[in-house]
Coordinates of C-alpha atoms in Angstrom, one line a residue:
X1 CA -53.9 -22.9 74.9
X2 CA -53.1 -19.6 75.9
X3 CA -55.7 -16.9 76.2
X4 CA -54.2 -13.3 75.9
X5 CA -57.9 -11.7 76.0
X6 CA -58.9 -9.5 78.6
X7 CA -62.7 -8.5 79.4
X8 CA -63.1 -4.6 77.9
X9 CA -60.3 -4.8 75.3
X10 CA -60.3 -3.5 71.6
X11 CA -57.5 -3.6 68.9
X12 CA -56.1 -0.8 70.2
X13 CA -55.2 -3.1 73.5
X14 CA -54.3 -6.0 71.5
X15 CA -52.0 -4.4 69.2
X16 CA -50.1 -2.9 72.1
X17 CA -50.2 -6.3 74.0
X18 CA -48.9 -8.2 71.7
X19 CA -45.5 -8.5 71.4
X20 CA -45.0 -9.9 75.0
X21 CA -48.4 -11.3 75.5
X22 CA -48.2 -13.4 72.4
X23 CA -45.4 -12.8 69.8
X24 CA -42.9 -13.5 72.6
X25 CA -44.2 -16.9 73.2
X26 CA -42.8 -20.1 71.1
X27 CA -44.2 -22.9 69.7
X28 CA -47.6 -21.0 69.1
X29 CA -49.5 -23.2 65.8
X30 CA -53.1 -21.3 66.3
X31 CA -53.7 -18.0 66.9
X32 CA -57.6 -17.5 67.4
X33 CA -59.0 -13.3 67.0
X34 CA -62.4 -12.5 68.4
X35 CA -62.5 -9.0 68.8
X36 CA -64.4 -5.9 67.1
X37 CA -67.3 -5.5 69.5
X38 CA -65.4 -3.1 72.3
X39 CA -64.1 -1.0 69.3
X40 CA -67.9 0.1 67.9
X41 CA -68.4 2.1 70.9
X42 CA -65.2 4.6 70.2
X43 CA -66.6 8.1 69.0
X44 CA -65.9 8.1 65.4
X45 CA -64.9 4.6 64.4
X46 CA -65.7 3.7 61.2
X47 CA -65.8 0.1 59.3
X48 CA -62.3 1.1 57.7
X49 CA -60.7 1.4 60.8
X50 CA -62.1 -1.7 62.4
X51 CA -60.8 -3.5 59.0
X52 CA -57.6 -2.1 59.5
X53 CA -57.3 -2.9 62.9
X54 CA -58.5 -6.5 62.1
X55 CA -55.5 -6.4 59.3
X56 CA -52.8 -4.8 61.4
X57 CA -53.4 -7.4 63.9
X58 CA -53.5 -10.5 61.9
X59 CA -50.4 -9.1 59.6
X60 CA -48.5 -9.3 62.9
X61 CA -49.4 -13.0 64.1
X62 CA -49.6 -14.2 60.6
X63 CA -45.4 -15.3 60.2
X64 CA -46.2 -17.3 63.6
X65 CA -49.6 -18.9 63.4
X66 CA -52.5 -20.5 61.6
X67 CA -55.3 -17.8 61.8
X68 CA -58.6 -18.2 62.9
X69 CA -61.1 -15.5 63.1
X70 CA -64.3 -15.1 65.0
X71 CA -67.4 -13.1 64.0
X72 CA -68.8 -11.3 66.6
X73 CA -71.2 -12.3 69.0
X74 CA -75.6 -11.3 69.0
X75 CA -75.0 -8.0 71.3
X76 CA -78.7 -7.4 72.6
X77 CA -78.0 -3.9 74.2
X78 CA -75.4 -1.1 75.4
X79 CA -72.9 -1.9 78.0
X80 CA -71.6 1.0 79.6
X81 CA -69.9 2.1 76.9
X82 CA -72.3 4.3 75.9
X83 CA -72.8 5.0 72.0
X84 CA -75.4 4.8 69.4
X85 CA -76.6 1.5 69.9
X86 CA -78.3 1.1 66.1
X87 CA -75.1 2.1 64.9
X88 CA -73.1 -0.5 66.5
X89 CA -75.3 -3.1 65.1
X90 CA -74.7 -1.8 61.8
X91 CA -71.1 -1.8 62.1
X92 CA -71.3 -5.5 64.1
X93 CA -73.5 -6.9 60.8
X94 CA -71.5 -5.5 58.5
X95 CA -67.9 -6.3 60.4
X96 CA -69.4 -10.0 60.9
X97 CA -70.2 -10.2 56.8
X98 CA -66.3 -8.8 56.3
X99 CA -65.5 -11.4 58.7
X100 CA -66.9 -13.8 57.1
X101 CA -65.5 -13.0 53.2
X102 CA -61.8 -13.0 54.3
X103 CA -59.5 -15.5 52.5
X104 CA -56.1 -15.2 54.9
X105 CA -57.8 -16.6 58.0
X106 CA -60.5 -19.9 58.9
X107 CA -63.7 -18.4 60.3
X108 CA -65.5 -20.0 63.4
X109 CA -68.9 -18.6 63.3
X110 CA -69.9 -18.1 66.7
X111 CA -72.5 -15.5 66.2
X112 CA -74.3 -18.2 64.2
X113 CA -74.7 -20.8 67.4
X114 CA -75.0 -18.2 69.9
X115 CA -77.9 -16.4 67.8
X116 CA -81.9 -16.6 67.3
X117 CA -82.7 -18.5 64.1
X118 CA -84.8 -15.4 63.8
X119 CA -82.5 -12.8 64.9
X120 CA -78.9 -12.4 64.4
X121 CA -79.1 -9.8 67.6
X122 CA -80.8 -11.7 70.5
X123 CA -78.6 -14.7 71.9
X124 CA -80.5 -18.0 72.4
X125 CA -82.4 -18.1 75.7
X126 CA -79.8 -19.1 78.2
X127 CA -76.5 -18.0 76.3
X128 CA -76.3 -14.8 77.9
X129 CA -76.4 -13.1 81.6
X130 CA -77.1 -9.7 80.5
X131 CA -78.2 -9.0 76.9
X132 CA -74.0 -8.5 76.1
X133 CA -71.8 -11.4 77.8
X134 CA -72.2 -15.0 77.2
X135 CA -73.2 -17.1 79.8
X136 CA -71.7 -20.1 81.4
X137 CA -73.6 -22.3 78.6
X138 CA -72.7 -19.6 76.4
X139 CA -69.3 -20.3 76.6
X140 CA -69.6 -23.9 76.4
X141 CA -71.4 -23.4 73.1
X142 CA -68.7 -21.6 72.0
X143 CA -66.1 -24.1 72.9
X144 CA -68.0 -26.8 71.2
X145 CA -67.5 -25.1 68.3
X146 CA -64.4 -24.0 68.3
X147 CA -63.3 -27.6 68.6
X148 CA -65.5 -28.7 66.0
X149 CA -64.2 -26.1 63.8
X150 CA -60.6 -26.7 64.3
X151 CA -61.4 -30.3 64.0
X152 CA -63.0 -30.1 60.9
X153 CA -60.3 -27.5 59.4
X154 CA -57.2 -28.4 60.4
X155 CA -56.7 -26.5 63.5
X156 CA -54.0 -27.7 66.5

């Protein structure tokens, strides 16, 4: 497992860092994408260009790896990235239901165990630290399902 994510990073970041960070690497068999979230905050980004963002990257590590694609975790409110916050949870709902309707990669649903039954934007009490990051919990929630997921799919 080799994690080439780094706290604050978009698809503008990834796509940059990938050649060395990943495409450089060998034996690579799973290549798992949760990103989107950073990217709502830019002045004028638009559902397209998250899509082709999304594409651009996973045309890249597609000749390489299985994909895998994450929707995008319950974001409670802004970071400091400033923004219109309604917006952004648009855009997240929306990006999550593209997510979710792709074809080319296996989805792990994490919004859906991080998440209020009630509320796809409010994490479960306990999964977060701060209304945006997951907690230590959180993350172990997460992992648990990644492993089921990849378990259950036909991941690693």
């Amino acid at each position: 497992v080799v994690n080439s994510g780094a706290s604050g990073q978009g698809f503008w970041d990834a796509n940059l860092q990938l050649p060395q960070e990943v495409l450089s690497l060998q034996g690579v068999t799973d290549c798992i994408v949760l990103l989107g979230i950073n990217d709502m905050a830019a002045e004028g980004m638009t559902m397209p260009k998250l899509q082709q963002r999304m594409t651009q990257l996973l045309d890249q590590l597609q000749p390489m790896c299985k994909l895998w694609v994450s929707t995008l975790l319950p974001k409670e409110k802004m970071g400091a990235d400033g923004g219109d916050f309604e917006l952004m949870k648009a855009q997240r709902h929306e990006f999550n239901a593209w997510l979710r309707s792709l074809t080319r990669a296996q989805l792990i649903d994490l919004e859906a165990v991080t998440r209020q039954p009630g509320n796809v934007d409010l994490f479960i009490d306990g999964l977060e630290v701060d209304g945006i990051h997951p907690s230590v919990e959180g993350h172990r929630v997460m992992a648990d399902e990644v492993a089921r997921t990849l378990k259950a799919k036909g991941g690693l």
